[in-house]
Coordinates of N, CA, C and O in Angstrom, one line a residue:
Q1 N 258.8 186.4 172.0 CA 260.2 186.2 172.1 C 261.0 187.0 171.1 O 260.5 187.2 170.0
L2 N 262.1 187.6 171.6 CA 262.9 188.4 170.7 C 264.3 187.8 170.6 O 264.9 187.4 171.6
Q3 N 264.8 187.6 169.4 CA 266.1 187.0 169.2 C 267.0 187.9 168.4 O 266.8 188.1 167.2
A4 N 268.0 188.5 169.1 CA 268.9 189.4 168.4 C 270.2 188.7 167.9 O 270.6 187.7 168.4
S5 N 270.7 189.2 166.8 CA 271.9 188.6 166.2 C 272.7 189.7 165.4 O 272.1 190.8 165.2
G6 N 273.9 189.4 165.0 CA 274.6 190.3 164.1 C 275.7 191.0 164.8 O 276.5 191.8 164.1
G7 N 275.9 190.8 166.1 CA 277.0 191.5 166.8 C 278.4 190.9 166.3 O 278.4 189.9 165.6
G8 N 279.4 191.5 166.8 CA 280.7 191.0 166.4 C 281.8 192.0 166.8 O 281.6 193.0 167.5
L9 N 283.0 191.8 166.2 CA 284.2 192.6 166.5 C 284.4 193.4 165.2 O 284.5 192.9 164.1
V10 N 284.5 194.8 165.3 CA 284.8 195.6 164.1 C 285.7 196.7 164.5 O 285.8 197.1 165.7
E11 N 286.4 197.2 163.6 CA 287.4 198.3 163.8 C 286.6 199.6 163.9 O 285.5 199.8 163.3
A12 N 287.1 200.6 164.6 CA 286.5 201.9 164.6 C 286.3 202.4 163.2 O 287.2 202.3 162.3
G13 N 285.2 203.0 162.9 CA 284.8 203.5 161.6 C 284.1 202.5 160.8 O 283.5 202.8 159.7
G14 N 284.0 201.3 161.2 CA 283.3 200.2 160.5 C 281.8 200.2 160.8 O 281.3 201.1 161.4
S15 N 281.2 199.2 160.2 CA 279.7 199.1 160.3 C 279.3 197.7 160.7 O 280.0 196.7 160.4
L16 N 278.2 197.6 161.3 CA 277.5 196.3 161.6 C 276.0 196.5 161.5 O 275.5 197.6 161.6
R17 N 275.4 195.4 161.2 CA 273.9 195.4 161.1 C 273.4 194.4 162.1 O 273.6 193.2 161.9
L18 N 272.6 194.9 163.1 CA 272.0 193.9 164.0 C 270.6 193.6 163.5 O 269.9 194.4 162.9
S19 N 270.2 192.4 163.8 CA 268.8 191.9 163.4 C 268.1 191.4 164.7 O 268.8 190.9 165.6
C20 N 266.9 191.5 164.7 CA 266.1 191.0 165.8 C 264.8 190.3 165.2 O 264.0 191.0 164.6
A21 N 264.7 189.0 165.4 CA 263.5 188.3 165.0 C 262.5 188.1 166.1 O 262.9 187.8 167.2
A22 N 261.3 188.4 165.9 CA 260.3 188.3 166.9 C 259.3 187.2 166.6 O 259.0 186.8 165.5
S23 N 258.9 186.5 167.7 CA 257.9 185.4 167.6 C 257.0 185.5 168.7 O 257.3 186.0 169.8
G24 N 255.7 185.2 168.4 CA 254.7 185.2 169.5 C 253.9 186.5 169.5 O 252.9 186.6 170.2
F25 N 254.4 187.5 168.9 CA 253.6 188.8 168.8 C 254.0 189.5 167.5 O 255.1 189.2 166.9
N26 N 253.2 190.5 167.1 CA 253.4 191.2 165.9 C 254.1 192.5 166.1 O 253.6 193.4 166.8
L27 N 255.3 192.7 165.6 CA 256.1 194.0 165.8 C 255.3 195.2 165.2 O 255.6 196.3 165.6
Q28 N 254.4 195.0 164.3 CA 253.8 196.1 163.7 C 252.9 196.9 164.7 O 252.7 198.1 164.5
N29 N 252.5 196.2 165.8 CA 251.5 196.8 166.7 C 252.1 197.3 168.0 O 251.3 197.7 168.9
V30 N 253.4 197.3 168.1 CA 254.0 197.6 169.4 C 255.2 198.6 169.1 O 255.6 198.8 168.0
T31 N 255.7 199.2 170.2 CA 256.9 200.0 170.1 C 258.1 199.1 170.2 O 258.1 198.2 171.1
V32 N 259.0 199.1 169.3 CA 260.2 198.3 169.3 C 261.5 199.1 169.2 O 261.4 200.2 168.6
G33 N 262.5 198.6 169.8 CA 263.7 199.4 169.8 C 264.9 198.7 170.2 O 264.9 197.4 170.3
W34 N 266.0 199.4 170.4 CA 267.3 198.8 170.8 C 267.9 199.6 172.1 O 267.8 200.8 172.1
F35 N 268.3 198.8 173.0 CA 269.1 199.3 174.1 C 270.5 198.7 174.1 O 270.7 197.8 173.4
R36 N 271.4 199.3 174.8 CA 272.7 198.7 175.0 C 273.1 198.9 176.5 O 272.6 199.8 177.2
Q37 N 274.0 198.0 176.9 CA 274.5 198.0 178.2 C 275.9 197.5 178.3 O 276.2 196.5 177.7
T38 N 276.7 198.2 179.1 CA 278.1 197.7 179.3 C 278.2 197.3 180.8 O 277.3 197.7 181.6
A39 N 279.1 196.5 181.1 CA 279.2 195.9 182.4 C 279.3 197.0 183.5 O 280.1 197.9 183.4
G40 N 278.5 196.9 184.5 CA 278.6 197.8 185.6 C 277.9 199.1 185.4 O 277.9 200.0 186.2
K41 N 277.2 199.3 184.2 CA 276.6 200.5 183.9 C 275.1 200.3 183.6 O 274.7 199.2 183.3
E42 N 274.3 201.4 183.7 CA 272.9 201.3 183.4 C 272.6 201.1 181.9 O 273.5 201.5 181.1
R43 N 271.5 200.5 181.6 CA 271.1 200.3 180.2 C 270.9 201.7 179.6 O 270.5 202.7 180.3
V44 N 271.1 201.8 178.3 CA 270.9 203.1 177.6 C 270.0 202.8 176.4 O 270.2 201.9 175.6
G45 N 269.1 203.7 176.2 CA 268.2 203.6 175.0 C 268.9 204.2 173.8 O 269.6 205.2 173.9
I46 N 268.8 203.5 172.7 CA 269.5 203.9 171.4 C 268.5 204.5 170.4 O 268.6 205.6 170.0
S47 N 267.5 203.6 170.1 CA 266.6 204.0 169.0 C 265.3 203.2 169.1 O 265.3 202.1 169.6
C48 N 264.2 203.7 168.6 CA 263.0 203.0 168.6 C 262.1 203.4 167.4 O 262.3 204.4 166.8
I49 N 261.1 202.6 167.1 CA 260.2 202.8 166.1 C 258.9 202.2 166.4 O 258.8 201.2 167.1
R50 N 257.8 202.9 166.0 CA 256.5 202.3 166.2 C 255.7 202.5 164.9 O 255.8 203.5 164.3
G51 N 254.9 201.5 164.6 CA 254.2 201.5 163.3 C 255.2 201.6 162.1 O 256.2 200.9 162.1
D52 N 254.9 202.5 161.2 CA 255.8 202.6 160.0 C 256.9 203.6 160.3 O 257.8 203.9 159.4
G53 N 256.9 204.2 161.5 CA 258.0 205.2 161.8 C 257.7 206.6 161.4 O 258.4 207.5 161.7
S54 N 256.6 206.8 160.6 CA 256.4 208.1 160.1 C 256.0 209.1 161.2 O 256.2 210.3 161.1
R55 N 255.4 208.6 162.3 CA 255.0 209.5 163.4 C 255.8 209.2 164.7 O 255.9 210.1 165.5
D56 N 256.4 208.1 164.8 CA 257.0 207.7 166.0 C 258.3 207.0 165.7 O 258.4 205.8 165.5
L57 N 259.4 207.8 165.7 CA 260.7 207.3 165.5 C 261.7 208.2 166.3 O 261.5 209.4 166.3
F58 N 262.6 207.5 167.0 CA 263.4 208.3 167.9 C 264.9 207.7 167.9 O 265.0 206.5 167.9
Y59 N 265.8 208.6 168.0 CA 267.2 208.3 168.2 C 267.8 209.1 169.3 O 267.6 210.3 169.5
S60 N 268.6 208.4 170.1 CA 269.4 209.2 171.1 C 270.5 210.0 170.4 O 270.9 209.6 169.3
D61 N 270.8 211.1 171.0 CA 271.7 212.1 170.3 C 273.1 211.4 169.9 O 273.6 211.8 168.9
F62 N 273.6 210.5 170.7 CA 274.9 210.0 170.5 C 274.9 209.0 169.3 O 276.0 208.6 168.9
V63 N 273.8 208.7 168.7 CA 273.8 207.8 167.6 C 273.2 208.5 166.3 O 273.2 207.9 165.2
K64 N 272.7 209.6 166.5 CA 272.0 210.3 165.4 C 273.0 210.5 164.3 O 274.1 210.9 164.5
G65 N 272.6 210.2 163.0 CA 273.5 210.3 161.9 C 274.4 209.2 161.6 O 275.0 209.1 160.6
R66 N 274.5 208.2 162.6 CA 275.4 207.1 162.5 C 274.5 205.8 162.4 O 274.9 204.8 161.7
F67 N 273.5 205.7 163.2 CA 272.7 204.5 163.3 C 271.3 204.7 162.6 O 270.8 205.8 162.6
N68 N 270.8 203.6 162.0 CA 269.5 203.7 161.4 C 268.7 202.5 161.8 O 269.1 201.3 161.6
I69 N 267.5 202.8 162.3 CA 266.6 201.7 162.7 C 265.6 201.4 161.6 O 265.1 202.4 160.9
S70 N 265.2 200.2 161.4 CA 264.2 199.8 160.4 C 263.5 198.6 160.8 O 264.0 197.8 161.7
K71 N 262.4 198.3 160.1 CA 261.6 197.2 160.5 C 261.0 196.6 159.2 O 260.7 197.3 158.3
D72 N 260.9 195.3 159.2 CA 260.3 194.6 158.1 C 259.1 193.8 158.7 O 259.2 192.8 159.3
N73 N 257.9 194.4 158.5 CA 256.7 193.8 159.0 C 256.4 192.4 158.5 O 255.9 191.6 159.2
A74 N 256.7 192.2 157.2 CA 256.5 191.0 156.6 C 257.3 189.8 157.2 O 256.8 188.7 157.4
K75 N 258.5 190.2 157.6 CA 259.4 189.2 158.3 C 259.3 189.3 159.8 O 259.9 188.5 160.5
N76 N 258.5 190.2 160.3 CA 258.4 190.5 161.8 C 259.8 190.6 162.4 O 260.1 190.0 163.4
A77 N 260.6 191.5 161.8 CA 261.9 191.6 162.2 C 262.3 193.1 162.3 O 261.7 194.0 161.7
L78 N 263.2 193.4 163.2 CA 263.7 194.7 163.5 C 265.2 194.7 163.2 O 265.9 193.7 163.4
Y79 N 265.7 195.9 162.7 CA 267.1 196.0 162.4 C 267.8 197.2 162.9 O 267.1 198.2 163.2
L80 N 269.1 197.2 163.1 CA 269.8 198.4 163.5 C 271.1 198.4 162.6 O 272.0 197.6 162.9
E81 N 271.1 199.4 161.7 CA 272.3 199.6 160.9 C 273.2 200.5 161.6 O 272.8 201.7 161.9
M82 N 274.4 200.1 162.0 CA 275.3 200.9 162.7 C 276.5 201.3 161.9 O 277.3 200.4 161.4
N83 N 276.8 202.6 161.6 CA 277.9 203.0 160.8 C 278.8 203.9 161.6 O 278.4 204.5 162.7
N84 N 280.0 204.1 161.1 CA 281.0 204.9 161.8 C 281.1 204.6 163.3 O 281.0 205.4 164.1
L85 N 281.3 203.3 163.5 CA 281.3 202.8 164.9 C 282.5 203.4 165.6 O 283.6 203.5 165.1
K86 N 282.3 203.6 166.9 CA 283.3 204.1 167.8 C 283.6 203.2 168.9 O 282.7 202.4 169.3
P87 N 284.8 203.2 169.5 CA 285.0 202.3 170.7 C 284.0 202.4 171.8 O 283.7 201.4 172.4
E88 N 283.5 203.6 172.0 CA 282.5 203.8 173.0 C 281.1 203.2 172.7 O 280.2 203.1 173.5
D89 N 281.0 202.7 171.5 CA 279.8 201.9 171.1 C 279.8 200.5 171.6 O 278.9 199.7 171.5
T90 N 281.0 200.1 172.1 CA 281.1 198.7 172.6 C 280.2 198.4 173.7 O 280.1 199.2 174.7
A91 N 279.4 197.4 173.6 CA 278.3 197.1 174.6 C 277.6 195.8 174.1 O 277.8 195.3 173.0
V92 N 276.8 195.3 175.0 CA 275.8 194.3 174.6 C 274.5 195.0 174.2 O 274.0 195.9 174.9
Y93 N 274.1 194.6 173.0 CA 272.9 195.3 172.4 C 271.7 194.4 172.5 O 271.8 193.2 172.2
Y94 N 270.6 195.0 173.0 CA 269.3 194.2 173.2 C 268.2 194.8 172.3 O 268.1 196.1 172.3
C95 N 267.4 194.0 171.7 CA 266.2 194.4 171.1 C 265.1 194.3 172.1 O 265.1 193.4 172.9
V96 N 264.2 195.3 172.1 CA 263.2 195.4 173.1 C 261.9 195.7 172.5 O 261.8 196.3 171.4
A97 N 260.8 195.5 173.2 CA 259.4 195.8 172.7 C 258.5 196.1 173.9 O 258.7 195.6 175.0
D98 N 257.5 196.9 173.6 CA 256.5 197.3 174.6 C 255.3 197.7 173.9 O 255.4 198.5 173.0
A99 N 254.1 197.3 174.4 CA 252.9 197.6 173.7 C 252.4 199.0 174.1 O 251.6 199.6 173.3
D100 N 252.8 199.5 175.2 CA 252.1 200.7 175.8 C 253.0 201.9 175.8 O 252.4 203.0 175.8
V101 N 254.3 201.8 175.9 CA 255.1 202.9 176.0 C 255.3 203.7 174.7 O 255.3 203.0 173.6
T102 N 255.4 205.0 174.7 CA 255.7 205.7 173.5 C 257.2 205.5 173.1 O 258.0 205.0 173.9
C103 N 257.5 205.8 171.9 CA 258.8 205.6 171.4 C 259.8 206.5 172.2 O 260.8 206.0 172.7
R104 N 259.5 207.8 172.4 CA 260.4 208.7 173.2 C 260.5 208.2 174.6 O 261.6 208.2 175.2
G105 N 259.4 207.7 175.2 CA 259.5 207.2 176.5 C 260.3 206.0 176.7 O 261.1 205.8 177.6
M106 N 260.2 205.0 175.7 CA 261.0 203.8 175.7 C 262.5 204.2 175.8 O 263.3 203.6 176.5
I107 N 262.9 205.2 175.0 CA 264.4 205.5 174.9 C 264.8 206.4 176.0 O 265.9 206.2 176.5
T108 N 264.1 207.3 176.4 CA 264.5 208.3 177.4 C 264.4 207.8 178.8 O 265.2 208.3 179.6
I109 N 263.5 206.9 179.1 CA 263.4 206.5 180.5 C 264.6 205.7 181.0 O 265.1 206.0 182.1
P110 N 265.1 204.7 180.3 CA 264.5 203.8 179.2 C 263.7 202.7 179.9 O 264.0 202.2 181.0
Y111 N 262.7 202.2 179.1 CA 261.9 201.1 179.7 C 261.3 200.3 178.5 O 260.9 200.8 177.5
A112 N 261.2 199.0 178.7 CA 260.5 198.1 177.8 C 260.1 196.8 178.6 O 260.9 196.4 179.4
D113 N 258.9 196.3 178.3 CA 258.4 195.1 179.0 C 259.2 193.9 178.5 O 259.4 193.0 179.3
Y114 N 259.5 193.8 177.2 CA 260.1 192.6 176.7 C 261.5 192.8 176.1 O 261.7 193.8 175.4
W115 N 262.4 192.0 176.5 CA 263.8 192.0 176.1 C 264.2 190.7 175.4 O 263.8 189.7 175.9
G116 N 265.0 190.9 174.4 CA 265.6 189.7 173.8 C 266.9 189.4 174.5 O 267.4 190.2 175.3
Q117 N 267.6 188.3 174.2 CA 268.9 188.1 174.7 C 269.8 189.1 173.9 O 269.5 189.5 172.8
G118 N 270.9 189.5 174.5 CA 271.8 190.5 173.9 C 272.7 189.9 172.9 O 273.0 188.7 172.8
T119 N 273.3 190.8 172.1 CA 274.4 190.4 171.1 C 275.5 191.4 171.4 O 275.3 192.6 171.4
Q120 N 276.7 190.8 171.5 CA 277.9 191.7 171.8 C 278.4 192.4 170.6 O 278.7 191.8 169.6
V121 N 278.6 193.7 170.8 CA 279.3 194.5 169.8 C 280.6 195.0 170.4 O 280.5 195.7 171.5
T122 N 281.7 194.8 169.7 CA 283.0 195.3 170.2 C 283.7 196.1 169.1 O 283.8 195.6 168.0
V123 N 284.0 197.3 169.4 CA 284.6 198.2 168.5 C 286.1 198.4 168.9 O 286.3 199.0 170.0
S124 N 287.0 198.1 168.1 CA 288.4 198.2 168.5 C 288.9 199.6 167.9 O 288.5 200.1 166.9
S125 N 289.9 200.2 168.7 CA 290.4 201.5 168.3 C 291.6 201.3 167.3 O 292.1 200.2 167.1

């Protein structure tokens, strides 16, 4: 099970940190990441990490330099630090996990077997 939290309302240029707590499986052994989705649109892959991220770490172009993904294996938790937020970042954000897909595949397809419930992020202009 994946449980995301940390969403909210923020002004453009502000920051938010999303958290995702995992239970029932170990995040250290799977590919984990974040998707987002707005009403009526397809899901979009944002970022992912596998292992310690030294070999498998990926960001979509539209968040590079603004978002940072990290993982705490001891807490079995995943994070997404979002900086310089823009109104177009407004969406429901989901943490996701998959044992078999590569990091690049998870974000570019996008695909993941396991989804947590989403957390709403709203960026006002």
